[in-house]
Coordinates of C-alpha atoms in Angstrom, one line a residue:
M1 CA -56.2 0.2 -7.6
R2 CA -53.8 2.3 -5.6
L3 CA -51.5 -0.7 -5.0
V4 CA -51.4 -1.4 -8.8
Y5 CA -50.6 2.3 -9.4
R6 CA -47.8 2.3 -6.9
L7 CA -46.3 -0.9 -8.4
L8 CA -46.6 0.6 -11.9
M9 CA -44.8 3.8 -10.7
M10 CA -42.0 1.8 -9.2
Q11 CA -41.4 0.0 -12.5
V12 CA -41.5 3.3 -14.3
I13 CA -38.9 4.8 -11.9
R14 CA -36.7 1.7 -12.4
C15 CA -36.9 2.0 -16.1
C16 CA -36.1 5.7 -16.0
S17 CA -33.1 5.1 -13.8
L18 CA -31.7 2.6 -16.2
L19 CA -32.5 4.8 -19.2
L20 CA -30.6 7.7 -17.5
V21 CA -27.6 5.5 -17.0
L22 CA -27.6 4.4 -20.6
V23 CA -27.9 7.9 -21.9
N24 CA -25.2 9.3 -19.7
A25 CA -22.9 6.4 -20.6
S26 CA -22.2 7.7 -24.2
P27 CA -24.5 8.6 -27.0
S28 CA -22.5 6.5 -29.4
F29 CA -23.1 3.1 -27.8
S30 CA -26.0 3.6 -25.4
Q31 CA -28.3 1.6 -27.7
N32 CA -26.1 -1.5 -27.5
I33 CA -24.5 -1.4 -24.1
P34 CA -24.4 -4.8 -22.4
V35 CA -26.4 -5.4 -19.3
L36 CA -25.3 -7.8 -16.4
K37 CA -27.9 -8.9 -13.9
S38 CA -27.1 -9.6 -10.2
H39 CA -28.9 -10.2 -6.9
T40 CA -25.9 -9.2 -4.8
Y41 CA -23.6 -6.2 -4.6
N42 CA -20.5 -8.3 -4.4
I43 CA -19.4 -10.2 -7.6
S44 CA -16.4 -12.1 -9.0
I45 CA -14.1 -11.3 -11.9
R46 CA -12.0 -13.7 -14.0
D47 CA -9.2 -11.6 -15.5
G48 CA -7.4 -13.8 -18.0
D49 CA -6.5 -16.9 -16.0
D50 CA -6.8 -15.1 -12.7
F51 CA -10.1 -15.8 -10.8
R52 CA -10.9 -13.1 -8.2
K53 CA -13.8 -14.4 -6.1
G54 CA -16.0 -11.6 -4.6
R55 CA -13.5 -8.9 -5.4
W56 CA -15.8 -6.4 -7.1
N57 CA -18.2 -4.3 -5.0
I58 CA -21.0 -2.8 -7.0
D59 CA -21.6 0.9 -6.1
P60 CA -24.4 2.6 -8.1
K61 CA -23.2 6.0 -6.7
V62 CA -19.9 5.8 -8.6
N63 CA -20.3 6.8 -12.3
P64 CA -18.5 5.3 -14.0
D65 CA -17.1 2.6 -11.7
V66 CA -13.9 1.6 -13.5
Y67 CA -12.1 -1.7 -13.3
E68 CA -8.5 -1.5 -14.6
A69 CA -7.5 -4.7 -16.4
P70 CA -3.7 -5.0 -16.4
M71 CA -2.1 -6.0 -19.7
A72 CA 1.4 -7.5 -19.9
I73 CA 4.0 -6.0 -22.1
N74 CA 3.3 -7.0 -25.8
Q75 CA 0.0 -8.6 -24.7
K76 CA -2.6 -7.7 -27.4
H77 CA -5.9 -9.0 -25.9
K78 CA -7.4 -11.1 -23.2
L79 CA -10.8 -12.1 -21.8
V80 CA -12.3 -10.4 -18.7
T81 CA -15.5 -11.9 -17.3
F82 CA -17.7 -10.5 -14.6
I83 CA -19.6 -13.2 -12.7
T84 CA -22.7 -12.7 -10.5
D85 CA -25.0 -15.2 -8.7
V86 CA -27.4 -15.3 -11.7
D87 CA -25.5 -14.0 -14.8
S88 CA -22.1 -13.4 -16.4
L89 CA -20.6 -11.1 -19.0
Q90 CA -17.4 -11.9 -20.9
L91 CA -15.5 -9.1 -22.7
S92 CA -12.6 -9.6 -25.1
V93 CA -10.4 -6.5 -24.3
E94 CA -7.5 -4.9 -26.1
M95 CA -4.7 -2.7 -24.9
G96 CA -5.6 1.0 -24.6
K97 CA -9.4 0.5 -25.0
T98 CA -12.4 1.0 -22.7
Y99 CA -15.5 -1.2 -22.5
S100 CA -18.7 -0.1 -20.9
F101 CA -21.7 -2.0 -19.5
V102 CA -24.4 -1.7 -16.9
I103 CA -25.0 -3.9 -13.8
I104 CA -28.6 -4.1 -12.6
V105 CA -29.0 -5.3 -9.0
N106 CA -32.3 -6.8 -7.9
D107 CA -34.0 -5.2 -10.9
K108 CA -33.7 -1.7 -9.4
D109 CA -30.2 -0.4 -8.7
S110 CA -28.1 0.3 -11.8
A111 CA -24.3 0.8 -11.9
F112 CA -22.6 2.1 -15.0
T113 CA -19.3 0.2 -15.2
Q114 CA -16.3 0.3 -17.4
V115 CA -13.3 -2.0 -18.0
K116 CA -10.2 0.0 -18.9
T117 CA -7.1 -1.8 -20.1
V118 CA -3.8 -0.5 -18.7
Q119 CA -0.2 -1.7 -18.9
S120 CA 0.4 -3.9 -15.8
A121 CA 2.6 -2.3 -13.1
V122 CA 4.2 -5.7 -12.7
N123 CA 5.0 -8.8 -14.8
F124 CA 5.2 -11.9 -12.7
S125 CA 6.4 -14.6 -15.1
S126 CA 6.1 -18.3 -14.3
E127 CA 9.9 -18.3 -13.5
Y128 CA 9.5 -15.4 -11.1
I129 CA 6.6 -17.0 -9.4
K130 CA 8.5 -20.3 -9.0
S131 CA 11.5 -18.6 -7.5
H132 CA 9.6 -16.2 -5.1
Q133 CA 6.7 -18.4 -3.9
G134 CA 6.6 -18.4 -0.2
K135 CA 9.8 -16.2 0.1
T136 CA 10.5 -13.1 2.2
L137 CA 13.3 -11.0 0.8
V138 CA 15.0 -8.0 2.4
E139 CA 16.9 -5.7 0.0
I140 CA 18.9 -2.5 -0.3
P141 CA 18.9 -2.3 -4.2
A142 CA 21.6 -0.3 -5.9
V143 CA 19.5 2.2 -7.9
Y144 CA 17.2 2.6 -4.9
E145 CA 20.3 3.6 -2.8
L146 CA 21.5 5.9 -5.5
V147 CA 18.2 7.8 -5.4
N148 CA 18.2 8.0 -1.6
I149 CA 21.8 9.4 -1.7
I150 CA 20.6 12.1 -4.2
I151 CA 17.6 12.9 -1.9
A152 CA 20.1 13.3 1.0
L153 CA 22.1 15.8 -1.1
T154 CA 19.1 18.0 -1.9
N155 CA 18.4 21.2 0.0
T156 CA 15.0 19.6 1.1
G157 CA 16.8 16.4 2.3
K158 CA 19.3 18.5 4.3
S159 CA 16.7 20.9 5.9
K160 CA 13.6 18.8 6.4
T161 CA 13.4 17.0 9.7
G162 CA 12.9 13.3 9.5
L163 CA 13.3 12.9 5.8
V164 CA 16.9 11.6 6.0
V165 CA 18.7 9.9 9.0
K166 CA 21.7 12.2 9.7
N167 CA 23.2 10.9 13.0
T168 CA 25.0 7.9 11.5
A169 CA 28.5 7.2 10.3
Y170 CA 27.0 6.1 7.0
Y171 CA 25.4 9.5 6.4
Q172 CA 28.8 11.1 7.0
A173 CA 30.4 8.7 4.6
V174 CA 27.7 9.7 2.0
L175 CA 28.5 13.4 2.5
N176 CA 32.3 12.9 2.3
W177 CA 32.0 11.0 -1.0
F178 CA 29.1 12.8 -2.8
S179 CA 29.0 16.4 -1.5
H180 CA 31.1 17.6 -4.4
Y181 CA 28.2 16.5 -6.7
D182 CA 25.4 18.3 -5.0
Q183 CA 25.1 20.7 -7.9
E184 CA 24.5 18.0 -10.4
P185 CA 21.3 18.5 -12.6
V186 CA 19.5 15.5 -11.1
V187 CA 20.0 16.9 -7.5
K188 CA 18.5 20.2 -8.5
K189 CA 15.6 18.6 -10.4
L190 CA 14.6 16.2 -7.6
D191 CA 14.9 19.0 -5.1
S192 CA 12.5 21.1 -7.1
I193 CA 10.0 18.2 -6.9
L194 CA 10.5 17.4 -3.3
S195 CA 10.2 21.0 -2.1
G196 CA 6.9 21.4 -3.9
S197 CA 5.2 18.2 -2.7
Y198 CA 6.2 15.9 0.2
V199 CA 3.9 13.2 -1.3
E200 CA 6.2 13.0 -4.4
Y201 CA 9.0 11.8 -2.1
F202 CA 7.3 8.4 -1.9
S203 CA 6.8 8.1 -5.6
I204 CA 10.4 9.0 -6.4
K205 CA 11.8 6.6 -3.8
M206 CA 9.5 3.7 -4.5
N207 CA 9.9 3.9 -8.3
A208 CA 13.6 3.6 -8.0
Y209 CA 12.9 -0.1 -7.4
S210 CA 11.7 -0.4 -11.0
F211 CA 15.2 0.1 -12.3
R212 CA 18.5 -1.8 -11.9
F213 CA 22.2 -1.6 -13.0
N214 CA 23.2 -4.0 -15.7
A215 CA 26.6 -5.7 -15.9
K216 CA 28.0 -2.6 -17.7
G217 CA 26.9 -0.2 -15.0
K218 CA 24.0 1.2 -17.0
I219 CA 20.6 1.9 -15.4
V220 CA 18.0 -0.2 -17.2
P221 CA 14.3 -0.9 -16.6
S222 CA 13.4 -3.9 -14.4
E223 CA 12.0 -6.9 -16.2
V224 CA 9.4 -7.3 -13.4
Y225 CA 8.3 -3.8 -12.4
N226 CA 7.0 -1.1 -14.8
R227 CA 6.1 1.2 -11.9
L228 CA 5.6 1.1 -8.2
T229 CA 3.0 3.9 -8.1
S230 CA 0.3 5.0 -10.5
V231 CA 2.9 6.9 -12.6
N232 CA 6.6 6.2 -12.8
T233 CA 7.8 9.7 -11.8
L234 CA 11.4 8.7 -11.9
K235 CA 11.5 7.7 -15.6
P236 CA 12.1 11.2 -17.0
F237 CA 15.4 11.5 -15.0
L238 CA 17.2 8.3 -16.1
A239 CA 19.8 10.1 -18.1
D240 CA 20.5 12.5 -15.3
L241 CA 20.7 9.6 -12.8
Q242 CA 23.2 7.8 -15.0
H243 CA 25.3 10.9 -15.4
F244 CA 25.4 11.3 -11.6
A245 CA 26.3 7.7 -11.0
D246 CA 29.1 7.8 -13.6
Q247 CA 30.6 11.1 -12.4
S248 CA 30.5 10.2 -8.7
K249 CA 31.6 6.6 -9.1
F250 CA 28.6 5.5 -7.2
G251 CA 29.2 1.8 -8.2
L252 CA 32.5 1.9 -6.3
F253 CA 30.9 3.5 -3.2
F254 CA 28.1 0.9 -3.2
K255 CA 30.6 -1.9 -3.5
Q256 CA 32.8 -0.6 -0.6
H257 CA 29.8 -0.5 1.7
Q258 CA 28.3 -3.9 0.8
S259 CA 29.4 -5.3 4.1
L260 CA 27.3 -2.7 6.0
Y261 CA 24.3 -3.3 3.7
N262 CA 24.5 -7.0 4.4
Q263 CA 24.8 -6.4 8.1
L264 CA 21.6 -4.3 8.1
I265 CA 19.8 -6.8 5.9
R266 CA 20.6 -9.6 8.2
A267 CA 19.4 -7.6 11.2
Y268 CA 16.1 -7.0 9.5
R269 CA 15.7 -10.5 8.2
D270 CA 16.7 -12.4 11.3
S271 CA 16.3 -10.1 14.4
I272 CA 13.0 -8.4 14.4
G273 CA 10.5 -11.2 13.8
V274 CA 9.4 -10.7 10.2
L275 CA 8.2 -14.3 9.8
E276 CA 6.4 -14.1 13.1
M277 CA 4.6 -11.0 11.9
Q278 CA 3.4 -12.8 8.7
T279 CA 2.2 -15.7 10.8
W280 CA 0.4 -13.4 13.2
L281 CA -1.3 -11.4 10.4
G282 CA -2.2 -14.6 8.5
K283 CA -3.8 -16.1 11.7
N284 CA -5.9 -12.9 12.4
F285 CA -6.8 -12.2 8.8
P286 CA -7.2 -15.7 7.4
Q287 CA -9.1 -14.6 4.3
T288 CA -6.2 -12.4 3.0
T289 CA -3.2 -14.2 1.7
Y290 CA -0.1 -13.3 -0.2
N291 CA 2.5 -15.3 -2.0
S292 CA 5.6 -13.3 -1.3
Y293 CA 6.9 -10.4 0.8
K294 CA 9.6 -7.9 0.1
I295 CA 11.1 -5.4 2.6
V296 CA 13.0 -2.6 0.8
F297 CA 15.0 0.0 2.6
S298 CA 18.0 2.4 2.7
P299 CA 20.2 3.2 5.7
L300 CA 19.4 6.9 4.8
V301 CA 15.6 6.8 5.0
G302 CA 14.1 8.7 7.9
N303 CA 10.6 8.3 9.4
N304 CA 9.0 7.7 6.0
Q305 CA 7.3 4.4 5.3
S306 CA 5.0 3.2 2.6
A307 CA 3.6 -0.1 1.3
N308 CA 1.9 -1.6 -1.7
W309 CA 0.9 -4.9 -3.0
F310 CA 0.7 -6.2 -6.6
E311 CA -1.2 -9.0 -8.2
Y312 CA -0.5 -10.6 -11.5
N313 CA -0.8 -14.0 -13.1
G314 CA -2.4 -15.3 -9.9
F315 CA 0.5 -14.2 -7.8
K316 CA 0.3 -11.6 -5.0
E317 CA 3.3 -9.8 -3.7
V318 CA 3.5 -7.3 -0.7
Q319 CA 6.2 -4.7 -0.6
A320 CA 7.1 -2.6 2.5
H321 CA 9.4 0.4 1.8
V322 CA 10.7 1.3 5.2
N323 CA 13.6 2.8 7.3
F324 CA 16.0 0.9 9.5
P325 CA 14.9 0.7 13.2
Y326 CA 17.9 2.4 14.7
R327 CA 17.6 2.4 18.5
N328 CA 18.1 5.6 20.5
E329 CA 19.9 5.7 23.9
V330 CA 16.8 6.7 25.9
E331 CA 14.9 3.6 24.8
K332 CA 17.9 1.4 25.6
K333 CA 17.6 2.5 29.2
E334 CA 13.8 2.4 29.2
F335 CA 13.1 -1.1 27.9
S336 CA 14.7 -4.5 28.1
P337 CA 16.5 -6.0 24.9
E338 CA 13.5 -8.4 24.6
A339 CA 11.0 -5.6 24.6
L340 CA 13.0 -3.6 22.1
H341 CA 13.3 -6.6 19.9
V342 CA 9.5 -6.6 19.5
K343 CA 9.3 -2.8 19.3
D344 CA 11.9 -2.7 16.5
G345 CA 9.5 -4.6 14.3
N346 CA 6.8 -1.8 14.4
I347 CA 8.3 -0.1 11.3
V348 CA 7.8 -3.1 9.1
F349 CA 4.7 -4.4 10.9
T350 CA 2.7 -1.2 10.5
E351 CA 3.4 -1.3 6.7
L352 CA 2.7 -5.0 6.3
N353 CA -0.6 -4.9 8.2
H354 CA -2.0 -2.2 5.9
N355 CA -2.2 -4.9 3.2
F356 CA -4.5 -6.9 5.5
I357 CA -6.5 -4.1 7.1
G358 CA -7.2 -2.6 3.6
P359 CA -8.9 -5.6 1.9
E360 CA -10.9 -6.3 5.1
G361 CA -12.2 -2.8 5.4
Q362 CA -13.2 -2.7 1.7
K363 CA -15.7 -5.5 2.2
L364 CA -19.2 -4.2 1.6
E365 CA -20.6 -5.3 5.0
Y366 CA -18.2 -2.9 6.7
Q367 CA -18.2 0.1 4.5
N368 CA -21.4 1.8 5.5
K369 CA -20.7 1.3 9.2
L370 CA -17.2 2.7 8.9
N371 CA -18.4 5.7 7.0
A372 CA -21.1 6.3 9.6
A373 CA -18.7 6.0 12.5
F374 CA -16.1 8.3 11.0
V375 CA -18.4 10.8 9.3
N376 CA -17.3 13.5 11.7
L377 CA -13.5 13.4 11.5
T378 CA -13.1 16.2 14.1
T379 CA -14.1 13.6 16.7
W380 CA -11.1 11.5 15.8
I381 CA -8.5 13.9 14.5
R382 CA -7.1 17.1 16.1
Q383 CA -7.3 20.1 13.9
G384 CA -4.0 21.3 12.5
S385 CA -2.3 18.0 13.4
P386 CA -0.2 15.8 11.1
A387 CA -3.2 13.3 11.2
E388 CA -5.5 15.9 9.7
K389 CA -3.2 16.5 6.8
A390 CA -2.6 12.8 5.9
Y391 CA -5.7 11.0 7.1
N392 CA -8.7 13.3 6.2
K393 CA -10.9 10.6 4.8
A394 CA -13.1 8.2 6.8
R395 CA -11.4 5.0 5.5
A396 CA -7.9 6.4 5.8
C397 CA -8.5 7.6 9.3
F398 CA -9.9 4.2 10.4
D399 CA -7.1 2.3 8.7
E400 CA -4.5 4.2 10.6
Y401 CA -6.3 3.9 13.9
M402 CA -6.5 0.1 13.4
N403 CA -2.9 0.0 12.0
W404 CA -1.4 1.1 15.3
A405 CA -4.0 -0.7 17.5
L406 CA -2.7 -3.9 15.9
V407 CA 0.7 -2.9 17.3
S408 CA -0.7 -3.1 20.8
L409 CA -2.4 -6.5 20.1
R410 CA 1.0 -7.8 18.9
Y411 CA 2.6 -6.5 22.1
V412 CA 0.0 -8.5 24.0
D413 CA 1.1 -11.6 22.2
Y414 CA 4.9 -11.2 22.0
A415 CA 6.3 -8.5 24.3
P416 CA 7.5 -9.4 27.9
P417 CA 4.3 -9.3 30.0
L418 CA 5.7 -6.9 32.6
E419 CA 6.6 -4.3 29.9
Q420 CA 3.4 -4.5 27.8
A421 CA 1.5 -1.8 29.6
K422 CA 4.5 0.6 29.3
L423 CA 5.0 -0.1 25.6
I424 CA 1.4 0.4 24.9
A425 CA 1.1 3.6 26.9
K426 CA 4.1 5.2 25.2
M427 CA 2.7 4.4 21.8
E428 CA -0.7 5.7 22.7
K429 CA 0.8 8.9 24.0
F430 CA 2.6 9.5 20.7
Q431 CA -0.5 8.8 18.6
V432 CA -2.6 11.3 20.6
E433 CA -0.1 14.1 21.4
V434 CA 2.2 14.0 18.4
R435 CA 0.2 12.7 15.5
G436 CA -3.2 14.1 16.6
F437 CA -5.4 11.0 16.7
K438 CA -7.6 12.3 19.6
K439 CA -9.4 9.1 20.5
F440 CA -6.7 6.6 19.9
G441 CA -6.3 5.9 23.6
E442 CA -9.9 4.8 24.0
F443 CA -10.0 3.0 20.7
D444 CA -6.8 1.1 21.5
Q445 CA -7.8 0.2 25.0
F446 CA -11.1 -1.1 23.8
L447 CA -9.4 -3.6 21.5
V448 CA -6.7 -4.5 24.1
E449 CA -9.4 -5.3 26.7
C450 CA -11.3 -7.4 24.1
V451 CA -8.2 -9.5 23.5
F452 CA -7.5 -9.9 27.2
R453 CA -11.1 -11.0 27.8
S454 CA -10.8 -13.5 24.9
K455 CA -7.6 -14.9 26.4
L456 CA -9.2 -15.3 29.8
T457 CA -12.2 -17.0 28.4
H458 CA -10.0 -19.4 26.5
L459 CA -7.9 -20.1 29.6
F460 CA -10.9 -20.9 31.8
R461 CA -12.2 -23.3 29.1
M462 CA -9.0 -25.4 29.1

């Protein structure tokens, strides 16, 4: 009798949990909300013609758990289907609307889920896909450079250490040409934003890639990119950007420095092992694949890198927004040209590998273990350090630890053997003492030793 009572109570609790989700969803549609059944917490989505196997992790704690369905410009509706091991739910969605349903896992856990349609950040047409499939492009785009020049003219750009590279002939050329325009409205407006929030720097810079100059010298939206971040923060300043470009004769400056841009592009494309990095990442993260890579930079950008990836129409593109790896005189004396060749690639490598570490870490089988290991961040991050400000979440902290540990593993595979230990030690010292990742040395050495043991095992088996 007691067993029957317990089973009955369990059923009642399950029903109450589901009822609570339905009521909290919205009074207007709680009576007719669709229900999707599943026996697993990892399910697939078919978004239009794009099938994303195992890409949705069910989390009952998130309420609502929102899937953003990207809609192309002028697209009115499409089909989005959630597929489990035992069930499926197909929704016909329209732009600007939200669709709610509940996922029931193993007849006990319930997750209130929504599909929200949003304008796609990108539009990869069939022509674009054909011309970019398998390609790696390195670019210094014109509007991108215009925005970086304006950033260099702001008071924030002039005063903040590391935001702009100032010890080059190119920086002096920028000042000589544009310093008379540092009171232009767009300079003042962007400075106001940059001085208030350092994070906005990345949004302003990256979104410059969503605009281009047309044949008449007018700044127009890209046909491919609507935005590079969640909101295109540069869009309100287009008229001011155009005025600055016209008044300063930016187009002439950009044309006169094209040979320098091409020289730097060639160095990035041919001299730091970008293709080798992609091969290395593909080999070590075989379940994560991309169709195209873009490296976007300006000669003015300081130690400020960011990365993102976009997926649309079955096509996945990675972008790394980086600085140029200028060499300092100390390192020229400290390492051989061969070692510096590998080290120069760290800037791009540490941005590209985020796009492999991230999807791997998001897998359900790792999430609980990662959260448990990094639950007390004071173990991993020194208080008051740059790391505490930028990586104060478990996943973010782990990702950055792994990000730079992969640099060491790449050294093991590609750097001159006699210089590997010195390269690794210098990088570990910087991560611990400058950035504030307290346990990076131990974390890094554990992985390096694992790789060495693996190599020795493979060698003895040959």
